[in-house]
XYZ file of N, CA, C and O in Angstrom:
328
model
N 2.691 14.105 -10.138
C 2.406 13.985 -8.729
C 1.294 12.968 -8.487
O 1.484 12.167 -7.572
N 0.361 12.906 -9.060
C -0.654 12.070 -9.106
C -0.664 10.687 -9.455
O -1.461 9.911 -8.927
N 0.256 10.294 -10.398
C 0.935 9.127 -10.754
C 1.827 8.594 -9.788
O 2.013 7.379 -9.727
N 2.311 9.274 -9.140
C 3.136 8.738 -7.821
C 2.649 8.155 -6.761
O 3.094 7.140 -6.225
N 1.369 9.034 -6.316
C 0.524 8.498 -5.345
C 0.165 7.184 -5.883
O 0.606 6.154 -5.375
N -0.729 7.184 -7.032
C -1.304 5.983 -7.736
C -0.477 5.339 -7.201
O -0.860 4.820 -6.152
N 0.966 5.064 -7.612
C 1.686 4.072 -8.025
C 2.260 3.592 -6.232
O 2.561 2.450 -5.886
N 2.273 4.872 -5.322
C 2.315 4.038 -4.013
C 1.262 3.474 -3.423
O 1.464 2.701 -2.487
N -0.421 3.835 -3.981
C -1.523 3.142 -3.372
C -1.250 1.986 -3.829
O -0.890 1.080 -3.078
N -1.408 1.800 -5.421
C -1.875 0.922 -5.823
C -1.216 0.129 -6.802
O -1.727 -0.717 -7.536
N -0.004 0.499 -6.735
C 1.079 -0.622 -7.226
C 1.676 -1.756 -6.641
O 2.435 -1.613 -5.683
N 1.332 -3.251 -7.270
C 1.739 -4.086 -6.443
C 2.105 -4.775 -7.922
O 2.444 -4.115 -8.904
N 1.961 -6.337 -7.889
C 2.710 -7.286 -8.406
C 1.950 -7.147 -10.038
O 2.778 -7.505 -10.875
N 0.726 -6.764 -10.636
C 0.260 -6.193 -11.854
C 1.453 -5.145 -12.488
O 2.195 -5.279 -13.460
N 1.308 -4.114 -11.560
C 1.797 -2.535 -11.936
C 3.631 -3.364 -12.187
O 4.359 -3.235 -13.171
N 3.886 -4.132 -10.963
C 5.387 -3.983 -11.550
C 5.740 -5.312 -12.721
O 6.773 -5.469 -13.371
N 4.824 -5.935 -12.712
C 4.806 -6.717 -14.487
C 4.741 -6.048 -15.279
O 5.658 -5.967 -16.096
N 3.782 -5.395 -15.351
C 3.893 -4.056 -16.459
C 5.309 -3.654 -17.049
O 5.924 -3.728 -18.113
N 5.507 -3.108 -15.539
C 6.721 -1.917 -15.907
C 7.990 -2.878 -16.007
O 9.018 -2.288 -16.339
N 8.124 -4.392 -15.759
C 9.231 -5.069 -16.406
C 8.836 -5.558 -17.131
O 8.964 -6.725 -16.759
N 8.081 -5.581 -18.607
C 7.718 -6.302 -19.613
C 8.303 -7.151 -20.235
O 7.860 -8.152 -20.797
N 9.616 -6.659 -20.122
C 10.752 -8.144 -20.649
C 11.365 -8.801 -19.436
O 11.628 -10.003 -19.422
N 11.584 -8.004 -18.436
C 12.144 -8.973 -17.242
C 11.648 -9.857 -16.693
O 10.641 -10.419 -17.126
N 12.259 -10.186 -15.589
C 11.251 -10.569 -14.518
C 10.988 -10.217 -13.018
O 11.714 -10.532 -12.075
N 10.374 -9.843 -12.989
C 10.136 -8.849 -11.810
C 9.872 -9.339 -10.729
O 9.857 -8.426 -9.903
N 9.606 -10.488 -10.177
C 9.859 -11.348 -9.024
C 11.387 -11.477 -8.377
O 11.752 -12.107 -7.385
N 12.107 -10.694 -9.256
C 13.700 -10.426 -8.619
C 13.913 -9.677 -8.008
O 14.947 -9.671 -7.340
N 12.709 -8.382 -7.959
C 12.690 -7.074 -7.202
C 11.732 -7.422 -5.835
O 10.775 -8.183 -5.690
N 12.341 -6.637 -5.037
C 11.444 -6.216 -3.697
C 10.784 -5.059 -4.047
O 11.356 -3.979 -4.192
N 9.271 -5.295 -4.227
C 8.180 -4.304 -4.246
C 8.203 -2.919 -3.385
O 7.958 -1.770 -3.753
N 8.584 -3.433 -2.103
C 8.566 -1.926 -1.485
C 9.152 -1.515 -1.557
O 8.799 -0.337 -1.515
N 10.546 -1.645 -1.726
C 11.254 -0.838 -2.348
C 11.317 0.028 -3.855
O 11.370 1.231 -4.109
N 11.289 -1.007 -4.571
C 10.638 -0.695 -6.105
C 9.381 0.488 -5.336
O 9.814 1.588 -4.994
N 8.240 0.248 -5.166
C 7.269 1.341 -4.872
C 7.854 2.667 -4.231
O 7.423 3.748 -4.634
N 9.143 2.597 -2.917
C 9.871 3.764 -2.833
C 10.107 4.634 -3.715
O 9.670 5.755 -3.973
N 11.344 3.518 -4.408
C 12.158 4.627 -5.122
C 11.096 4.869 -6.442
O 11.282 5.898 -7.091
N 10.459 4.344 -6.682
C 9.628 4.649 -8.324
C 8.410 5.653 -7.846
O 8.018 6.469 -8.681
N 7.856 5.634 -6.679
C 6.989 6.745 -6.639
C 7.498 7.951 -6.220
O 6.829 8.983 -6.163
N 8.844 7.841 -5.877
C 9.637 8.827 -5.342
C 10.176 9.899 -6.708
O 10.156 11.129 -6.743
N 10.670 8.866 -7.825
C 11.063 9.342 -8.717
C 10.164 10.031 -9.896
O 10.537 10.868 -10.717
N 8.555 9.294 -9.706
C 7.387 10.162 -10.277
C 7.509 11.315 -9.532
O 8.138 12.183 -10.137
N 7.031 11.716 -8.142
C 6.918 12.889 -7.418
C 8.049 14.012 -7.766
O 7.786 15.213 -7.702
N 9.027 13.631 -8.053
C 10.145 14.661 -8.230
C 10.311 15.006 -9.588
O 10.746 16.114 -9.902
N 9.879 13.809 -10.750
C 9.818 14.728 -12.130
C 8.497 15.362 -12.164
O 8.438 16.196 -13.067
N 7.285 15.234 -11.400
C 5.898 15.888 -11.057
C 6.419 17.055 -11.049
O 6.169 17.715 -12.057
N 7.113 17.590 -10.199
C 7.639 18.894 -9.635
C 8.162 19.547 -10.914
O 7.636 20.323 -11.711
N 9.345 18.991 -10.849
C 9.898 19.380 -12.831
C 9.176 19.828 -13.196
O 9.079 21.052 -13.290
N 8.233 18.871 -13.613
C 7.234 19.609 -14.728
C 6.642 21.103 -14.302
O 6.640 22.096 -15.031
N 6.159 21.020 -12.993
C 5.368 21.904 -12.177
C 6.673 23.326 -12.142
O 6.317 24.504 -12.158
N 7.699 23.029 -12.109
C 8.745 24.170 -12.330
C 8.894 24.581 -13.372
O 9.463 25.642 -13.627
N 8.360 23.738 -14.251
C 9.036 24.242 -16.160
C 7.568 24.565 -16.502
O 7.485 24.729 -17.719
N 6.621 24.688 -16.012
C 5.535 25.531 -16.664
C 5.583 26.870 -16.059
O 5.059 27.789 -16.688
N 6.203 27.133 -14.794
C 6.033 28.392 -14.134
C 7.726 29.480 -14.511
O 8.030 30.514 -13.916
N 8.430 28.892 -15.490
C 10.126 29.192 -15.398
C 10.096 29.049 -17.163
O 9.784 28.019 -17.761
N 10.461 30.213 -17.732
C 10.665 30.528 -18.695
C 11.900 29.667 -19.271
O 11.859 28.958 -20.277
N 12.923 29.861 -18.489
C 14.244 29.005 -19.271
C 13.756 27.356 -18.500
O 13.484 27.101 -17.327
N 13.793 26.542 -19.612
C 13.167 25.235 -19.332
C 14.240 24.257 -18.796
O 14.146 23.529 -17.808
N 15.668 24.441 -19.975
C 16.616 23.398 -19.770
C 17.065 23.094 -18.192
O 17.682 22.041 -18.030
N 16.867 23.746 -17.257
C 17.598 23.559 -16.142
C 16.745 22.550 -15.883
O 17.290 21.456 -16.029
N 15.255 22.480 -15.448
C 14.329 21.297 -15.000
C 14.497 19.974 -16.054
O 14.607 18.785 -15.757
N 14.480 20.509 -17.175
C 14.597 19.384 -18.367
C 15.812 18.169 -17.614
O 15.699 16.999 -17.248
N 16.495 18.762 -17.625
C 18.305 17.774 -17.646
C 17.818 17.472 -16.168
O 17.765 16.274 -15.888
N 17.466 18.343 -15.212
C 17.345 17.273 -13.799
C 16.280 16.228 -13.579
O 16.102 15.388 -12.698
N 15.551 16.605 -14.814
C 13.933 15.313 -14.850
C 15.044 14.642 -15.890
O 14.683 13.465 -15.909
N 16.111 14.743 -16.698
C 16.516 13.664 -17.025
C 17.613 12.502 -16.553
O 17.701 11.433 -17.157
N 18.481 12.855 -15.342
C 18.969 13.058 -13.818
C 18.227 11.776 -13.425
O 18.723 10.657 -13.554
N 16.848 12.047 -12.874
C 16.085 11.329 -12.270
C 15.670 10.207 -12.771
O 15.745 9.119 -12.201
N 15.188 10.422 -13.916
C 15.158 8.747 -14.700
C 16.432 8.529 -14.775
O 16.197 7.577 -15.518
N 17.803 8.518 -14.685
C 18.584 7.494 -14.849
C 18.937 6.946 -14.039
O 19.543 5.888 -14.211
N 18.600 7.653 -12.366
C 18.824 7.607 -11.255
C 17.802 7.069 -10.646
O 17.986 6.837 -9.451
N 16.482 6.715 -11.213
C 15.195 5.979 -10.713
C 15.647 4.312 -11.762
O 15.515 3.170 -11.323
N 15.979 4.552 -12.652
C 16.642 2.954 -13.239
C 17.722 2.589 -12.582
O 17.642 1.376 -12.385
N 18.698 3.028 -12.141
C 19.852 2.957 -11.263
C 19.707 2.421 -10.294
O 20.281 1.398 -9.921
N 18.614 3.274 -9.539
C 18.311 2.626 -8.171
C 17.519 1.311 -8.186
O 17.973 0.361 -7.548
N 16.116 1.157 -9.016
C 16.004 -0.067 -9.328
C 16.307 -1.170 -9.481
O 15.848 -2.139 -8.878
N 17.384 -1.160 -10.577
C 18.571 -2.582 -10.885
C 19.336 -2.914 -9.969
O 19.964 -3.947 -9.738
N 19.196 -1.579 -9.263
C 20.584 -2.184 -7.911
C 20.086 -2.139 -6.556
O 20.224 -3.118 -5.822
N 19.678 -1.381 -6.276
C 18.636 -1.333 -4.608
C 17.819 -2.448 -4.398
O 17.888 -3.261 -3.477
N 16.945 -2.405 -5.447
C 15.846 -2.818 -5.171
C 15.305 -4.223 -5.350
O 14.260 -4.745 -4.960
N 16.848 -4.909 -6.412
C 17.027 -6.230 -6.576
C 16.909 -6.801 -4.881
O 17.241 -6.125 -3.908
N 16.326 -8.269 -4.832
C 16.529 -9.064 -3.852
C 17.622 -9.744 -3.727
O 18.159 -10.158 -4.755
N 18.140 -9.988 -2.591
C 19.318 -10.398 -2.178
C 19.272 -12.267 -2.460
O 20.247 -12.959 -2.169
């Protein structure tokens, strides 16, 4: 949850070099990228926050794994510039 915020304060053209280390990330629209990627921290935040309070784990597990393929998904394809 906290990483999400971060990453909508204070993610701009650093934070998303980073996170394309081999790409190039001047192909993406930032606000969008900042949408869907702080969107997709906040919701495996939760995950986590469900699988410490929930004895059977796998159900949160597989939907925090759901979300990363669906936070890369949306990335490569949303969030590319036209």
């Amino acid at each position: 949850m906290v990483a999400s915020i971060l990453v909508w304060l204070f993610g701009g053209e650093k934070y998303m070099k980073w996170y394309y280390q081999i790409g190039d990330y001047r192909k993406y629209d930032k606000r969008k990228f900042k949408i869907v990627h702080s969107s997709a921290l906040a919701l495996v935040g939760l995950c986590a926050i469900w699988m410490s309070f929930n004895e059977e784990t796998s159900i949160p597990l597989w939907i925090m794994i759901a979300i990363v393929f669906a936070n890369y998904t949306l990335i490569y394809t949303v969030c590319k510039k036209s």
